[in-house]
Amino acid sequence: MPREAELSNIERTFILEALAQNIRLDGRARDDFRNLDVSFGDDYGACAVQLGKTKVNTRISAEVTKPFEERKFDGIFTITTELSPLASPAFETGRQTEQEVIVSRILEKAIRRSNAIDTESLCIIAGAKCWSIRADVHVLDYDGGLVDASCISIIAALQHFRRPDVSIDGENVTIYSLAEREPVPLSLMHHPICITFSFYHGGETVLLDATLHEEQARDGEMIVTMNRHGELCQIAKLGGVSVDALILLGCMNMTVTKVKDITELISTKLREDATHRDVGGLIAELSAQNDR
Amino acid sequence: MAIQTSLHPLSRADGSATYASPNGCSVLAAVNGPVEVQRRDELPEEAHIEVNVRPYDGVGQVKERHLEVIIANTLRDVVHLEMFPRQMVQLTIQVLKVPVDDKAIGRTNPQAESYLPMLPWLLNAACLALIDAAIPMRCTFTSTIVALMSKTSTRDHPTIAELNAAKSLHVLTFSSKDEVLLAESEGRFSMDEWDAIEEKAKIICLGSPDAMIEKGEEDKSLQQHMRSVIAEKVTVDERWRNG
Amino acid sequence: MASNLVFPGDAIAGVNIPASKSLHPASGLYRESSSAPILSTLAGKLEQNPKKKTANVTAPNARYIPRVGDLVIASVQRSSMDFFHLSICPHIPQAILPQLAFEGASKKTRPQLKTNDLVYAKVLSASKNMEVELTCVDPSTGKSEPEGLGPITGGMVFDISTGLAARLLSSQSIAVLEELGEKLAGGFEVAVGKNGKVWVDCPESGIKGIYAVGRCLQETDCGKLQQSEQQKLVKRVVQETGLG
């Protein structure tokens, strides 16, 4: 089974010594994120995120189905993440590595269990028909920061997505095609963003947005999920070196700022995409100015 | 809209390429090799070829497995597998975009659709990715799809409406040595019609032999387009040798 | 556009390679039998060396394929009775290094290498049907010099393309290293592995110096920078790190 090549002892020693002198291999500061780029495809709900060299694409799709027996008034939302050899020769198709399982679970907790989507709004006819929203995350290139990049791409894609409009007439449900009626955005309660912290030097040094090499050299990590209102959605510290509580509190503070920045970036990109789609269209029409 | 290709968009895979066809399909292919192979797939005299096709939505099922077998068989004749016994050449292709029918709400059952329309783009992207990964090959190859609409009318780069209305669909792959590497057809057609379609596909892929004039972007054959993209990349890669 | 650009399957004319010589996969050339014409297997520039009667097609970003005589930086994975097992490149079968193939090694004084230690070694044999064998001594002299073979300590190892590695190993000078040699106090030491790895150490400039050299090499590689661009890069990095 292919495995990611381990760091040599020389590389590990150097990375740690350089960090002690505040030097990261790509010249960033300890709390700098790599270059983050968010872009959208022609289809609604297709989002491509690039964080440094890591590239993640998410696609949102919707279909009508029967709700779960025990949750008649709720729709369904699922996230699937699949790592493939595209992203790294160390990944295999059809086999869930430990890392894949952890990433899936974190994204589940961060987005699904924190009710980012208002599943009640997905209900069409209680107990009979509801929307099933599915987020497919495709990791195209892997250089660390998987959870962070995947979460951003899912949240951005969910905000970008439009589902077909429906009208209910008693027992009859009419689903309108994109040509018949404007599709409708999803009802999102909040936008959780995940930030990963990596610990070194026995828990004393903290780095944001580690590259693959930096991830391999770390002693432990913690993933914090928050939305821009400063509400904490989940924290995951799965073993690793013990870290002083004060340092962890410092991480929380860093998260608040970073999440605000990232949420702002996503909003900006969404606005740009909306303008781009609408060139000469509705926005111009709805403008109150008269051409005289 | 013309064909759009790019080489080496990914940093971890040994070789990669994107291919976007005029009718709205876009695929990303990545090649790793020669790499270690699982014991069960090991071959004593040659490299094993592993192909993974990942669809636009959902998980790969029967249709994707069928495409994988066709692609692997085509590559077996092209790649110098005997150079790397007991190792593997691994090809993964991710469909990034599919042409969208304006009237459809969502594709009701992708598995029931024909497997042919995607095949030529998967093969073209695969060829570019293999070249980018510097996997030794006997030749390069290009593929296209031609739809037979009626007795006298054919379409290359058919739109969704044309695909649905066609009498028969044909995918042909030509090597740079003018050989037919692959011919898959679906539907009803006569041998005469097939001959005409083969002619047409050959011109799309390799260009017409008697054309001596310098062609514009739209008239370039697929092979010429592919070669010019590769030539550009080689020029850039060699640039720093002068430094 | 490169005038001697070749594609897979192209016939290579006018190249004088003796019929008895076998063509290595990494050379980009192939011949069905000793009397058959030579064909290209890769897309790249055709380079010829009429004096040595060799030729090859360039593929600067290719994965490394072991070849006899190459110098590589390999990582120890495990050791068995008489051999160390090393990884030259990730995801390819491991190579073997006899425990006694070090200068001055005997059954009583074997080198102590741990997992993930690095060695600078030479490829002794690389047949496609057997494991690659490495050595840390020159096979004829039994010595590790002049190449400096043996375990590597200190410094840092950076990943580069096989093309840049081949260039660094050739006698041709490269602007980025020359510029760095001038700017860094005390200079620096490098050892280049054809498998796309370069080891760097700076006795005087320490961590910052090593970081600067590695960063400049990697950016030159990724950006395919030319001479003047390389010089500008060095000036910028040296300034950023506060070394110059």
Tab-separated table of C-alpha atoms in Angstrom, chain A residues 6 17 31 49 52 65-66 77 82 96 115 118 122 152-153 156 159 183 197 216 245-246 263 282 290:
chain	number	residue	atom	x	y	z
A	6	GLU	CA	8.421	10.020	5.697
A	17	GLU	CA	15.571	24.414	14.342
A	31	ASP	CA	0.374	32.836	11.739
A	49	VAL	CA	-10.366	26.475	-3.650
A	52	GLY	CA	-0.969	27.363	-1.565
A	65	THR	CA	-36.078	11.888	-2.091
A	66	LYS	CA	-37.973	10.454	0.869
A	77	PHE	CA	-27.433	16.714	3.823
A	82	GLU	CA	-12.600	11.090	-1.570
A	96	GLN	CA	-10.277	4.837	3.179
A	115	ASN	CA	-26.608	22.813	11.428
A	118	ASP	CA	-31.386	24.595	7.879
A	122	LEU	CA	-35.398	21.320	2.784
A	152	ILE	CA	-13.875	26.648	2.868
A	153	SER	CA	-14.797	25.037	-0.440
A	156	ALA	CA	-18.483	28.682	-0.384
A	159	GLN	CA	-23.614	29.694	-0.522
A	183	PRO	CA	-33.499	28.612	-8.816
A	197	PHE	CA	-3.164	24.653	14.382
A	216	GLN	CA	4.941	15.651	8.951
A	245	ALA	CA	-4.184	25.778	28.097
A	246	LEU	CA	-3.134	29.418	27.742
A	263	THR	CA	-15.631	34.685	5.526
A	282	LEU	CA	-30.995	41.802	-14.057
A	290	ASN	CA	-33.296	56.264	-15.821
